[in-house]
Tab-separated table of C-alpha atoms and ligand atoms in Angstrom:
chain	number	residue	atom	x	y	z
A	9	UNK	CA	-23.377	-28.036	-42.919
A	10	UNK	CA	-20.258	-27.946	-45.107
A	11	UNK	CA	-18.709	-24.521	-46.003
A	12	UNK	CA	-20.226	-23.047	-49.041
A	13	UNK	CA	-18.673	-20.844	-51.781
A	14	UNK	CA	-20.307	-19.426	-54.885
A	15	UNK	CA	-19.022	-18.545	-58.342
A	16	UNK	CA	-21.153	-16.559	-60.737
A	17	UNK	CA	-20.052	-16.820	-64.393
A	18	UNK	CA	-20.395	-13.381	-66.032
A	19	UNK	CA	-17.414	-13.159	-68.436
A	20	UNK	CA	-19.028	-14.091	-71.710
A	21	UNK	CA	-19.703	-11.505	-74.348
A	22	UNK	CA	-23.160	-12.797	-75.214
A	23	UNK	CA	-22.662	-12.719	-78.964
A	24	UNK	CA	-26.239	-13.666	-79.563
A	25	UNK	CA	-27.454	-10.396	-77.980
A	26	UNK	CA	-25.741	-8.503	-80.890
A	27	UNK	CA	-24.839	-5.739	-78.456
A	28	UNK	CA	-21.847	-3.677	-77.467
A	29	UNK	CA	-23.007	-4.016	-73.863
A	30	UNK	CA	-21.833	-7.193	-72.023
A	31	UNK	CA	-24.795	-9.547	-71.911
A	32	UNK	CA	-25.055	-9.708	-68.129
A	33	UNK	CA	-25.538	-5.901	-68.019
A	34	UNK	CA	-28.671	-5.913	-70.056
A	35	UNK	CA	-31.550	-4.995	-67.759
A	36	UNK	CA	-34.638	-6.894	-66.915
A	37	UNK	CA	-37.294	-4.803	-65.176
A	38	UNK	CA	-34.722	-2.143	-64.163
A	39	UNK	CA	-31.989	-4.523	-62.799
A	40	UNK	CA	-29.136	-6.081	-64.661
A	41	UNK	CA	-29.111	-9.783	-65.361
A	42	UNK	CA	-26.084	-10.280	-63.161
A	43	UNK	CA	-27.615	-8.289	-60.306
A	44	UNK	CA	-30.627	-10.532	-60.521
A	45	UNK	CA	-28.451	-13.686	-60.548
A	46	UNK	CA	-26.711	-12.398	-57.333
A	47	UNK	CA	-30.174	-11.578	-55.942
A	48	UNK	CA	-31.131	-15.260	-56.145
A	49	UNK	CA	-28.400	-15.943	-53.518
A	50	UNK	CA	-30.168	-13.865	-50.864
A	51	UNK	CA	-30.513	-15.513	-47.564
A	52	UNK	CA	-27.503	-17.870	-48.065
A	53	UNK	CA	-24.215	-17.635	-46.254
A	54	UNK	CA	-20.981	-18.004	-48.259
A	55	UNK	CA	-17.347	-18.172	-47.221
A	56	UNK	CA	-16.424	-16.931	-50.730
A	57	UNK	CA	-18.542	-14.978	-53.167
A	58	UNK	CA	-16.700	-15.007	-56.526
A	59	UNK	CA	-17.798	-13.479	-59.814
A	60	UNK	CA	-15.897	-14.400	-63.012
A	61	UNK	CA	-15.711	-11.342	-65.256
A	62	UNK	CA	-14.055	-10.826	-68.648
A	63	UNK	CA	-15.773	-9.245	-71.622
A	64	UNK	CA	-16.553	-5.680	-70.545
A	65	UNK	CA	-15.183	-6.615	-67.119
A	66	UNK	CA	-14.579	-3.079	-65.957
A	67	UNK	CA	-18.189	-2.166	-66.784
A	68	UNK	CA	-19.476	-5.210	-64.944
A	69	UNK	CA	-17.237	-4.390	-61.970
A	70	UNK	CA	-18.250	-0.777	-61.782
A	71	UNK	CA	-21.958	-1.722	-62.040
A	72	UNK	CA	-21.586	-3.943	-59.014
A	73	UNK	CA	-19.159	-1.700	-57.243
A	74	UNK	CA	-21.625	-0.966	-54.399
A	75	UNK	CA	-21.827	-4.670	-53.433
A	76	UNK	CA	-19.564	-5.696	-50.580
A	77	UNK	CA	-17.871	-9.051	-50.044
A	78	UNK	CA	-17.863	-9.809	-53.736
A	79	UNK	CA	-14.554	-10.918	-55.222
A	80	UNK	CA	-13.988	-10.318	-58.960
A	81	UNK	CA	-11.996	-13.015	-60.751
A	82	UNK	CA	-10.687	-12.150	-64.201
A	83	UNK	CA	-11.093	-14.486	-67.151
A	84	UNK	CA	-9.090	-12.599	-69.752
A	85	UNK	CA	-9.919	-14.907	-72.649
A	86	UNK	CA	-13.411	-16.358	-72.665
A	87	UNK	CA	-12.718	-20.004	-73.523
A	88	UNK	CA	-15.909	-21.478	-72.123
A	89	UNK	CA	-17.801	-22.050	-68.893
A	90	UNK	CA	-15.266	-24.773	-67.793
A	91	UNK	CA	-12.410	-22.340	-68.356
A	92	UNK	CA	-14.318	-19.715	-66.354
A	93	UNK	CA	-14.574	-21.969	-63.336
A	94	UNK	CA	-10.846	-22.914	-63.732
A	95	UNK	CA	-10.104	-19.244	-62.957
A	96	UNK	CA	-11.413	-19.546	-59.494
A	97	UNK	CA	-8.989	-22.362	-58.505
A	98	UNK	CA	-6.394	-19.964	-56.992
A	99	UNK	CA	-9.153	-18.397	-54.873
A	100	UNK	CA	-10.248	-21.642	-53.404
A	101	UNK	CA	-6.909	-23.051	-52.236
A	102	UNK	CA	-7.429	-25.694	-49.552
A	103	UNK	CA	-11.186	-25.109	-49.575
A	104	UNK	CA	-13.018	-28.325	-48.419
A	105	UNK	CA	-16.602	-27.268	-48.893
A	106	UNK	CA	-19.178	-27.051	-51.699
A	107	UNK	CA	-19.098	-24.638	-54.614
A	108	UNK	CA	-22.385	-23.402	-56.050
A	109	UNK	CA	-21.938	-22.283	-59.716
A	110	UNK	CA	-24.494	-20.062	-61.419
A	111	UNK	CA	-24.527	-18.758	-64.871
A	112	UNK	CA	-24.831	-14.878	-64.755
A	113	UNK	CA	-27.456	-14.999	-67.463
A	114	UNK	CA	-30.092	-16.942	-65.480
A	115	UNK	CA	-31.972	-14.045	-63.771
A	116	UNK	CA	-35.247	-15.523	-62.530
A	117	UNK	CA	-34.143	-18.181	-60.057
A	118	UNK	CA	-35.844	-18.093	-56.707
A	119	UNK	CA	-33.630	-18.300	-53.613
A	120	UNK	CA	-35.644	-21.327	-52.343
A	121	UNK	CA	-34.719	-23.228	-55.492
A	122	UNK	CA	-31.006	-22.845	-54.733
A	123	UNK	CA	-31.502	-23.759	-51.133
A	124	UNK	CA	-33.311	-26.944	-52.157
A	125	UNK	CA	-30.633	-27.890	-54.662
A	126	UNK	CA	-27.983	-27.376	-51.945
A	127	UNK	CA	-29.997	-29.374	-49.417
A	128	UNK	CA	-30.338	-32.361	-51.757
A	129	UNK	CA	-26.647	-32.101	-52.706
A	130	UNK	CA	-25.600	-32.239	-49.075
A	131	UNK	CA	-28.129	-34.858	-47.893
A	132	UNK	CA	-26.908	-37.213	-50.596
A	133	UNK	CA	-23.269	-36.303	-50.213
A	134	UNK	CA	-23.062	-35.916	-53.959
A	135	UNK	CA	-19.889	-34.969	-55.829
A	136	UNK	CA	-22.145	-32.829	-58.056
A	137	UNK	CA	-25.863	-31.930	-58.186
A	138	UNK	CA	-27.222	-30.302	-61.303
A	139	UNK	CA	-30.412	-28.274	-61.590
A	140	UNK	CA	-32.547	-29.472	-64.571
A	141	UNK	CA	-35.886	-28.815	-66.054
A	142	UNK	CA	-38.246	-30.315	-68.618
A	143	UNK	CA	-38.942	-27.585	-71.175
A	144	UNK	CA	-41.631	-27.500	-73.785
A	145	UNK	CA	-39.037	-26.059	-76.098
A	146	UNK	CA	-35.493	-27.080	-75.075
A	147	UNK	CA	-33.831	-25.554	-78.084
A	148	UNK	CA	-30.463	-23.950	-77.238
A	149	UNK	CA	-29.989	-25.603	-73.857
A	150	UNK	CA	-27.598	-28.497	-73.071
A	151	UNK	CA	-29.532	-31.760	-72.743
A	152	UNK	CA	-29.186	-33.834	-69.585
A	153	UNK	CA	-29.048	-37.650	-69.744
A	154	UNK	CA	-29.667	-39.866	-66.756
A	155	UNK	CA	-29.653	-43.584	-66.156
A	156	UNK	CA	-32.798	-45.187	-64.723
A	157	UNK	CA	-31.645	-44.476	-61.113
A	158	UNK	CA	-31.772	-40.756	-61.952
A	159	UNK	CA	-28.027	-40.690	-61.912
A	160	UNK	CA	-26.630	-38.175	-64.386
A	161	UNK	CA	-24.595	-39.675	-67.106
A	162	UNK	CA	-23.912	-36.772	-69.421
A	163	UNK	CA	-24.731	-33.282	-70.654
A	164	UNK	CA	-24.626	-32.615	-74.383
A	165	UNK	CA	-24.844	-29.052	-75.693
A	166	UNK	CA	-27.634	-28.337	-78.138
A	167	UNK	CA	-25.237	-27.843	-81.043
A	168	UNK	CA	-23.345	-31.045	-80.258
A	169	UNK	CA	-26.559	-33.122	-80.029
A	170	UNK	CA	-27.532	-35.787	-82.590
A	171	UNK	CA	-31.127	-35.470	-83.839
A	172	UNK	CA	-32.134	-38.275	-81.504
A	173	UNK	CA	-30.521	-36.499	-78.515
A	174	UNK	CA	-32.275	-33.324	-79.335
A	175	UNK	CA	-35.591	-35.048	-78.660
A	176	UNK	CA	-34.625	-35.087	-74.930
A	177	UNK	CA	-36.438	-32.178	-73.199
A	178	UNK	CA	-34.614	-32.428	-69.908
A	179	UNK	CA	-32.158	-29.487	-69.921
A	180	UNK	CA	-29.279	-28.192	-67.855
A	181	UNK	CA	-30.317	-24.942	-66.063
A	182	UNK	CA	-26.702	-23.762	-65.701
A	183	UNK	CA	-26.855	-24.082	-61.909
A	184	UNK	CA	-24.612	-26.610	-60.058
A	185	UNK	CA	-23.403	-27.644	-56.724
A	186	UNK	CA	-20.005	-29.278	-56.639
A	187	UNK	CA	-18.035	-30.803	-53.763
A	188	UNK	CA	-14.939	-28.778	-54.422
A	189	UNK	CA	-12.340	-31.389	-53.406
A	190	UNK	CA	-13.873	-33.686	-56.038
A	191	UNK	CA	-14.292	-30.983	-58.685
A	192	UNK	CA	-10.698	-29.892	-58.340
A	193	UNK	CA	-9.535	-33.432	-59.318
A	194	UNK	CA	-11.198	-33.247	-62.751
A	195	UNK	CA	-11.539	-29.496	-63.510
A	196	UNK	CA	-7.948	-29.052	-64.872
A	197	UNK	CA	-8.438	-31.918	-67.350
A	198	UNK	CA	-11.128	-30.452	-69.560
A	199	UNK	CA	-10.564	-30.484	-73.360
A	200	UNK	CA	-12.148	-28.225	-75.940
A	201	UNK	CA	-13.093	-31.102	-78.209
A	202	UNK	CA	-16.465	-29.834	-79.322
A	203	UNK	CA	-18.294	-27.812	-81.990
A	204	UNK	CA	-17.404	-24.452	-80.257
A	205	UNK	CA	-13.804	-25.383	-79.376
A	206	UNK	CA	-14.589	-24.305	-75.802
A	207	UNK	CA	-13.927	-25.816	-72.401
A	208	UNK	CA	-17.299	-26.844	-71.196
A	209	UNK	CA	-18.009	-27.014	-67.488
A	210	UNK	CA	-20.654	-29.616	-68.298
A	211	UNK	CA	-17.924	-32.077	-69.304
A	212	UNK	CA	-16.857	-32.553	-65.690
A	213	UNK	CA	-19.975	-34.643	-65.062
A	214	UNK	CA	-18.378	-37.449	-67.057
A	215	UNK	CA	-15.742	-37.922	-64.388
A	216	UNK	CA	-17.690	-37.177	-61.094
A	217	UNK	CA	-19.758	-39.575	-58.990
A	218	UNK	CA	-22.206	-39.702	-57.366
A	219	UNK	CA	-23.916	-37.008	-59.413
A	220	UNK	CA	-27.538	-36.252	-59.447
A	221	UNK	CA	-30.006	-34.163	-61.486
A	222	UNK	CA	-32.688	-32.235	-59.589
A	223	UNK	CA	-35.717	-30.930	-61.390
A	224	UNK	CA	-36.833	-27.366	-60.775
A	225	UNK	CA	-40.489	-27.091	-59.657
A	226	UNK	CA	-41.285	-24.125	-61.922
A	227	UNK	CA	-39.424	-24.442	-65.197
A	228	UNK	CA	-39.890	-20.713	-65.908
A	229	UNK	CA	-37.258	-19.960	-63.266
A	230	UNK	CA	-34.382	-21.286	-65.235
A	231	UNK	CA	-34.895	-19.247	-68.398
A	232	UNK	CA	-31.382	-18.338	-69.596
A	233	UNK	CA	-30.907	-15.132	-71.549
A	234	UNK	CA	-28.990	-15.546	-74.743
A	235	UNK	CA	-30.821	-13.215	-77.105
A	236	UNK	CA	-33.212	-10.331	-77.089
A	237	UNK	CA	-36.232	-12.595	-77.541
A	238	UNK	CA	-35.420	-14.513	-74.362
A	239	UNK	CA	-34.929	-11.202	-72.605
A	240	UNK	CA	-38.440	-10.157	-73.581
A	241	UNK	CA	-39.817	-13.633	-72.578
A	242	UNK	CA	-38.123	-13.326	-69.212
A	243	UNK	CA	-39.722	-9.917	-68.700
A	244	UNK	CA	-43.107	-11.419	-69.375
A	245	UNK	CA	-42.419	-14.167	-66.790
A	246	UNK	CA	-41.282	-11.586	-64.276
A	247	UNK	CA	-44.349	-9.436	-64.892
A	248	UNK	CA	-46.722	-12.468	-64.522
A	249	UNK	CA	-45.126	-13.186	-61.073
A	250	UNK	CA	-45.499	-9.682	-59.923
A	251	UNK	CA	-49.058	-9.278	-61.187
A	252	UNK	CA	-50.193	-12.640	-59.824
A	253	UNK	CA	-48.861	-11.617	-56.408
A	254	UNK	CA	-50.716	-8.311	-56.503
A	255	UNK	CA	-53.933	-9.864	-57.578
A	256	UNK	CA	-53.625	-12.365	-54.787
A	257	UNK	CA	-53.104	-9.436	-52.409
A	258	UNK	CA	-56.408	-7.782	-53.427
A	259	UNK	CA	-55.476	-5.499	-56.316
A	260	UNK	CA	-57.657	-5.482	-59.393
A	261	UNK	CA	-55.832	-5.459	-62.739
A	262	UNK	CA	-58.066	-4.796	-65.656
A	263	UNK	CA	-56.498	-6.422	-68.661
A	264	UNK	CA	-53.158	-7.450	-66.884
A	265	UNK	CA	-51.360	-8.087	-70.162
A	266	UNK	CA	-51.423	-4.397	-71.004
A	267	UNK	CA	-50.133	-3.362	-67.553
A	268	UNK	CA	-46.493	-3.378	-66.277
A	269	UNK	CA	-45.437	-3.084	-62.661
A	270	UNK	CA	-41.890	-2.884	-61.300
A	271	UNK	CA	-41.043	-5.148	-58.359
A	272	UNK	CA	-40.235	-2.095	-56.337
A	273	UNK	CA	-43.883	-0.766	-56.495
A	274	UNK	CA	-46.139	-1.193	-53.473
A	275	UNK	CA	-49.949	-1.392	-53.749
A	276	UNK	CA	-52.708	-1.567	-51.188
A	277	UNK	CA	-55.754	-3.801	-51.416
A	278	UNK	CA	-58.704	-2.418	-53.398
A	279	UNK	CA	-56.551	-0.481	-55.834
A	280	UNK	CA	-57.837	-0.816	-59.389
A	281	UNK	CA	-55.296	-0.580	-62.147
A	282	UNK	CA	-56.897	0.029	-65.577
A	283	UNK	CA	-55.428	-1.009	-68.924
A	284	UNK	CA	-52.246	0.468	-70.500
A	285	UNK	CA	-50.940	1.660	-67.141
A	286	UNK	CA	-47.248	1.398	-66.015
A	287	UNK	CA	-46.145	1.643	-62.450
A	288	UNK	CA	-42.396	2.107	-61.970
A	289	UNK	CA	-39.658	2.638	-59.366
A	290	UNK	CA	-40.363	3.555	-55.866
A	291	UNK	CA	-44.064	4.069	-56.250
A	292	UNK	CA	-46.624	3.485	-53.529
A	293	UNK	CA	-50.438	3.579	-54.116
A	294	UNK	CA	-52.918	3.487	-51.258
A	295	UNK	CA	-56.281	1.827	-51.136
A	296	UNK	CA	-59.253	2.823	-53.179
A	297	UNK	CA	-57.306	4.423	-56.023
A	298	UNK	CA	-58.249	3.987	-59.591
A	299	UNK	CA	-55.201	4.355	-61.880
A	300	UNK	CA	-55.536	4.493	-65.585
A	301	UNK	CA	-56.380	3.787	-68.261
A	302	UNK	CA	-53.276	5.008	-70.003
A	303	UNK	CA	-51.180	6.276	-67.149
A	304	UNK	CA	-47.461	6.177	-66.030
A	305	UNK	CA	-46.686	6.620	-62.373
A	306	UNK	CA	-42.976	6.752	-61.557
A	307	UNK	CA	-41.330	7.159	-58.127
A	308	UNK	CA	-44.476	8.660	-56.711
A	309	UNK	CA	-46.586	8.433	-53.587
A	310	UNK	CA	-50.380	8.285	-54.239
A	311	UNK	CA	-52.696	8.588	-51.278
A	312	UNK	CA	-56.067	6.781	-50.820
A	313	UNK	CA	-59.048	7.128	-53.235
A	314	UNK	CA	-57.178	9.076	-55.927
A	315	UNK	CA	-58.085	8.747	-59.540
A	316	UNK	CA	-55.431	9.188	-62.339
A	317	UNK	CA	-56.736	9.100	-65.817
A	318	UNK	CA	-54.478	9.228	-68.939
A	319	UNK	CA	-51.771	10.990	-67.037
A	320	UNK	CA	-48.042	10.956	-66.179
A	321	UNK	CA	-46.914	11.343	-62.587
A	322	UNK	CA	-43.213	11.370	-61.866
A	323	UNK	CA	-41.294	11.879	-58.598
A	324	UNK	CA	-44.455	13.456	-57.009
A	325	UNK	CA	-46.873	13.111	-54.129
A	326	UNK	CA	-50.618	13.092	-54.409
A	327	UNK	CA	-52.773	13.188	-51.315
A	328	UNK	CA	-56.062	11.359	-50.559
A	329	UNK	CA	-59.091	11.967	-52.812
A	330	UNK	CA	-57.372	13.949	-55.543
A	331	UNK	CA	-58.460	13.603	-59.109
A	332	UNK	CA	-55.736	13.768	-61.766
A	333	UNK	CA	-56.335	13.991	-65.510
A	334	UNK	CA	-57.254	13.302	-68.103
A	335	UNK	CA	-53.959	14.413	-69.704
A	336	UNK	CA	-52.117	15.875	-66.751
A	337	UNK	CA	-48.385	15.784	-66.151
A	338	UNK	CA	-47.048	15.999	-62.630
A	339	UNK	CA	-43.254	16.047	-62.225
A	340	UNK	CA	-40.221	17.232	-60.344
A	341	UNK	CA	-41.486	16.821	-56.793
A	342	UNK	CA	-44.973	18.190	-57.384
A	343	UNK	CA	-47.111	17.931	-54.239
A	344	UNK	CA	-50.824	17.812	-54.680
A	345	UNK	CA	-53.056	18.172	-51.521
A	346	UNK	CA	-56.202	16.294	-50.559
A	347	UNK	CA	-59.192	16.432	-52.862
A	348	UNK	CA	-57.504	18.635	-55.429
A	349	UNK	CA	-58.555	18.425	-59.040
A	350	UNK	CA	-55.863	18.558	-61.719
A	351	UNK	CA	-57.486	18.459	-65.080
A	352	UNK	CA	-57.048	18.498	-68.774
A	353	UNK	CA	-53.688	19.452	-70.199
A	354	UNK	CA	-52.240	20.697	-66.974
A	355	UNK	CA	-48.501	20.516	-66.128
A	356	UNK	CA	-47.401	20.848	-62.490
A	357	UNK	CA	-43.665	20.999	-61.843
A	358	UNK	CA	-41.887	21.404	-58.501
A	359	UNK	CA	-44.916	23.026	-56.923
A	360	UNK	CA	-47.021	22.422	-53.945
A	361	UNK	CA	-50.841	22.633	-53.803
A	362	UNK	CA	-52.906	22.841	-50.662
A	363	UNK	CA	-56.125	20.881	-50.061
A	364	UNK	CA	-59.112	21.275	-52.402
A	365	UNK	CA	-57.292	23.398	-54.860
A	366	UNK	CA	-58.279	23.074	-58.515
A	367	UNK	CA	-56.164	23.487	-61.606
A	368	UNK	CA	-58.697	22.137	-64.062
A	369	UNK	CA	-57.768	23.196	-67.576
A	370	UNK	CA	-54.733	24.057	-69.743
A	371	UNK	CA	-52.285	25.409	-67.170
A	372	UNK	CA	-48.565	25.411	-66.322
A	373	UNK	CA	-47.789	25.667	-62.652
A	374	UNK	CA	-43.991	25.631	-62.003
A	375	UNK	CA	-41.999	26.518	-58.834
A	376	UNK	CA	-45.195	27.626	-57.222
A	377	UNK	CA	-46.846	27.299	-53.852
A	378	UNK	CA	-50.615	27.379	-53.890
A	379	UNK	CA	-52.716	27.489	-50.690
A	380	UNK	CA	-55.944	25.613	-49.990
A	381	UNK	CA	-59.099	25.961	-52.098
A	382	UNK	CA	-57.372	28.025	-54.766
A	383	UNK	CA	-59.142	27.990	-58.094
A	384	UNK	CA	-56.816	28.332	-60.953
A	385	UNK	CA	-58.707	29.551	-64.016
A	386	UNK	CA	-58.378	27.907	-67.436
A	387	UNK	CA	-55.054	28.706	-69.159
A	388	UNK	CA	-53.350	30.230	-66.072
A	389	UNK	CA	-49.547	30.179	-66.431
A	390	UNK	CA	-46.784	30.773	-63.915
A	391	UNK	CA	-44.030	32.264	-65.940
A	392	UNK	CA	-41.196	30.976	-63.762
A	393	UNK	CA	-38.207	31.279	-66.098
A	394	UNK	CA	-36.548	34.472	-67.181
A	395	UNK	CA	-34.149	32.718	-69.551
A	396	UNK	CA	-31.487	32.331	-66.858
A	397	UNK	CA	-33.086	31.337	-63.609
A	398	UNK	CA	-36.352	29.864	-62.194
A	399	UNK	CA	-38.383	32.016	-59.818
A	400	UNK	CA	-41.095	31.183	-57.391
A	401	UNK	CA	-44.868	32.141	-57.346
A	402	UNK	CA	-47.018	32.088	-54.304
A	403	UNK	CA	-50.837	32.187	-54.330
A	404	UNK	CA	-52.777	32.334	-51.075
A	405	UNK	CA	-55.808	30.385	-49.852
A	406	UNK	CA	-59.106	30.712	-51.738
A	407	UNK	CA	-57.667	32.924	-54.398
A	408	UNK	CA	-59.162	32.719	-57.873
A	409	UNK	CA	-57.174	33.394	-60.972
A	410	UNK	CA	-58.999	34.488	-64.066
A	411	UNK	CA	-58.761	32.535	-67.278
A	412	UNK	CA	-55.589	33.101	-69.198
A	413	UNK	CA	-53.787	34.977	-66.488
A	414	UNK	CA	-50.013	34.991	-66.331
A	415	UNK	CA	-48.000	35.272	-63.055
A	416	UNK	CA	-44.539	36.640	-63.875
A	417	UNK	CA	-42.337	35.205	-61.145
A	418	UNK	CA	-41.102	36.070	-58.569
A	419	UNK	CA	-44.505	37.197	-57.354
A	420	UNK	CA	-46.675	36.739	-54.248
A	421	UNK	CA	-50.466	36.867	-54.480
A	422	UNK	CA	-52.382	37.060	-51.197
A	423	UNK	CA	-55.330	35.105	-49.960
A	424	UNK	CA	-58.866	35.689	-51.061
A	425	UNK	CA	-57.732	37.518	-54.162
A	426	UNK	CA	-59.576	37.617	-57.392
A	427	UNK	CA	-57.423	38.084	-60.532
A	428	UNK	CA	-59.259	39.289	-63.606
A	429	UNK	CA	-59.127	37.158	-66.736
A	430	UNK	CA	-56.232	37.866	-69.019
A	431	UNK	CA	-54.206	39.580	-66.419
A	432	UNK	CA	-50.409	39.736	-66.583
A	433	UNK	CA	-49.504	39.937	-62.920
A	434	UNK	CA	-46.020	41.214	-62.231
A	435	UNK	CA	-46.323	42.754	-58.762
A	436	UNK	CA	-47.165	41.293	-55.304
A	437	UNK	CA	-50.659	41.876	-54.013
A	438	UNK	CA	-52.120	41.975	-50.484
A	439	UNK	CA	-54.948	39.678	-49.284
A	440	UNK	CA	-58.582	40.266	-50.132
A	441	UNK	CA	-58.567	42.386	-53.321
A	442	UNK	CA	-59.369	42.367	-56.996
A	443	UNK	CA	-56.354	42.526	-59.329
A	444	UNK	CA	-56.820	43.631	-62.961
A	445	UNK	CA	-53.602	43.809	-65.027
A	446	UNK	CA	-54.767	44.224	-68.545
A	447	UNK	CA	-55.585	46.979	-70.945
A	448	UNK	CA	-59.012	48.460	-70.528
A	449	UNK	CA	-61.487	47.554	-73.210
A	450	UNK	CA	-62.017	50.428	-75.690
A	451	UNK	CA	-65.225	50.728	-77.696
A	452	UNK	CA	-65.279	53.050	-80.724
A	453	UNK	CA	-68.869	53.519	-81.903
A	454	UNK	CA	-69.716	53.288	-85.616
A	455	UNK	CA	-66.261	52.140	-86.621
A	456	UNK	CA	-65.832	50.023	-89.819
A	457	UNK	CA	-62.798	48.372	-91.282
A	458	UNK	CA	-61.033	50.484	-93.831
A	459	UNK	CA	-62.432	49.879	-97.275
A	460	UNK	CA	-59.921	48.382	-99.733
A	461	UNK	CA	-60.598	48.468	-103.528
A	462	UNK	CA	-62.494	45.371	-104.490
A	463	UNK	CA	-60.173	42.727	-106.098
A	464	UNK	CA	-60.810	42.215	-109.806
A	465	UNK	CA	-63.742	39.863	-110.269
A	466	UNK	CA	-62.523	37.225	-112.633
A	467	UNK	CA	-65.908	35.460	-113.048
A	468	UNK	CA	-67.441	38.775	-114.207
A	469	UNK	CA	-64.533	39.545	-116.577
A	470	UNK	CA	-64.924	36.265	-118.467
A	471	UNK	CA	-68.713	36.448	-118.569
A	472	UNK	CA	-70.158	37.965	-121.768
A	473	UNK	CA	-71.230	41.538	-121.426
A	474	UNK	CA	-74.927	42.034	-121.902
A	475	UNK	CA	-74.864	45.707	-122.893
B	507	UD1	C1	-24.777	-23.114	-70.822
B	507	UD1	C2	-24.570	-24.547	-70.607
B	507	UD1	C3	-25.813	-25.273	-71.054
B	507	UD1	C4	-26.984	-24.822	-70.354
B	507	UD1	C5	-27.104	-23.277	-70.379
B	507	UD1	C6	-28.177	-22.819	-69.399
B	507	UD1	C7	-22.168	-24.954	-70.864
B	507	UD1	C8	-21.110	-25.540	-71.813
B	507	UD1	N1	-23.405	-25.018	-71.396
B	507	UD1	O1	-24.949	-22.874	-72.192
B	507	UD1	O2	-25.599	-26.674	-70.911
B	507	UD1	O3	-28.183	-25.441	-70.756
B	507	UD1	O4	-25.888	-22.651	-70.029
B	507	UD1	O5	-28.436	-21.469	-69.525
B	507	UD1	O6	-21.868	-24.546	-69.811
B	507	UD1	N2	-19.262	-17.416	-69.454
B	507	UD1	C9	-18.108	-17.122	-68.920
B	507	UD1	N3	-16.904	-17.351	-69.562
B	507	UD1	C10	-16.886	-18.027	-70.783
B	507	UD1	C11	-18.144	-18.383	-71.343
B	507	UD1	C12	-19.346	-18.063	-70.630
B	507	UD1	O7	-18.055	-16.491	-67.832
B	507	UD1	O8	-15.816	-18.190	-71.261
B	507	UD1	C13	-20.520	-17.130	-68.770
B	507	UD1	C14	-21.440	-16.252	-69.533
B	507	UD1	O9	-21.278	-14.889	-69.273
B	507	UD1	C15	-22.810	-16.736	-69.136
B	507	UD1	C16	-22.625	-18.129	-68.677
B	507	UD1	O10	-21.232	-18.279	-68.540
B	507	UD1	O11	-23.301	-15.932	-68.026
B	507	UD1	C17	-23.166	-19.146	-69.655
B	507	UD1	O12	-22.600	-18.965	-70.900
B	507	UD1	P1	-23.311	-19.131	-72.260
B	507	UD1	O13	-22.379	-18.966	-73.395
B	507	UD1	O14	-24.555	-18.344	-72.279
B	507	UD1	O15	-23.688	-20.675	-72.167
B	507	UD1	P2	-24.871	-21.439	-72.920
B	507	UD1	O16	-24.540	-21.638	-74.328
B	507	UD1	O17	-26.173	-20.731	-72.649
B	508	CA	CA1	-26.719	-18.874	-71.624
């Protein structure tokens, strides 16, 4: 095996994105394009990992700052892809191996595709090997021309193509292997004699031999991102991949087109995802769950056999057998125990609920700790905020809070307590008691509303008098 270096081209502005953000920092499913391009290199060993940056270079550098063994190469003026690769020359002094070049705006490449390209390149001892694809719609891509021995003879950019050349659907994916000692002979000689007045990397093919084109097996992998429409198309491709994998792994997706799932999500077999449901971030859902319709689960751990209906669950944990929704909102490290029921229009924030506890209707539970089998009556509120600070509420096992009760935190309610409806509870209580914290009902017999003079009756005034 020859030594291998890689250069990722990420210096372009990406004018067609019409954005102030450098193109390679636009995100696709939560990760930037350039991060994804680098991700396609996983499992390969490199003597040099170079990334050419220019437009918005500081932003690109800081976004990748956590990656080790990555060398940033500045391209201060963006004069084209050939000019970008010229910038790596000082970094590869005396290098005798192969250089893999990737466009930073090609985010869906699979690592095995790059490995295969490299294998073919080295097996044939090519000067250059170019990844190609046959696209149904090749508009915008450079067209690749080969002779009848599949030897590459030229690459012509879309805008430089004649009408006849445009009919060629074989395109340049923007992914190349070069034998560096050969490339370095021709790289300095590029000219900018084209429609864009740029130095095209693709022009080196005219002077290298032997040079081969290798078709990608799945053409969707090589989708380049030049505009927002292609970004959306790439997202759809990515989603299809993720969803196909989960369906193959035993997850039911009802109406997959209306569902989105981040790559970081983990699902068990026999999970059912209903329409209009979105699973994001570090989310794990165990077997037997039915999630949706109409739900968003973000960075949350969902146990087995849980149902979530029209609800939002963020940064939270839900244990086995719980029923969430419709229209519940769990957030800020809410922890819901086994077989709990969290119902209609209930918000649970930074609170922990024991097993078989119910908060079924119209409640806010914040900064609270509820025991097992607590029954929270409709409209119960923990008043956790005094305008300056948040305070905790504790409610013991089997306690029942009456409808429309308010717990003014900080407050501790014991176990087996019954709280009367409409109570405003401001003081701690022991276990095993009835708490009533409301004005006593007053009944005044025979009372009538005060009589006001009757308003002038306009219909009578205008009617003719009959006496
Ligand atoms: C390029 C190829 C085209 C191919 C397509 C595949 C050339 C001349 N054309 O076209 O044949 O079909 O990719 O996606 O190479 N960049 C720099 N510095 C620059 C210019 C660009 O680093 O001065 C980077 C960009 O950030 C981008 C990549 O190179 O990541 C490709 O540049 P772009 O302008 O998008 O090239 P295309 O027109 O798509
Ligand atoms: Ca491009």
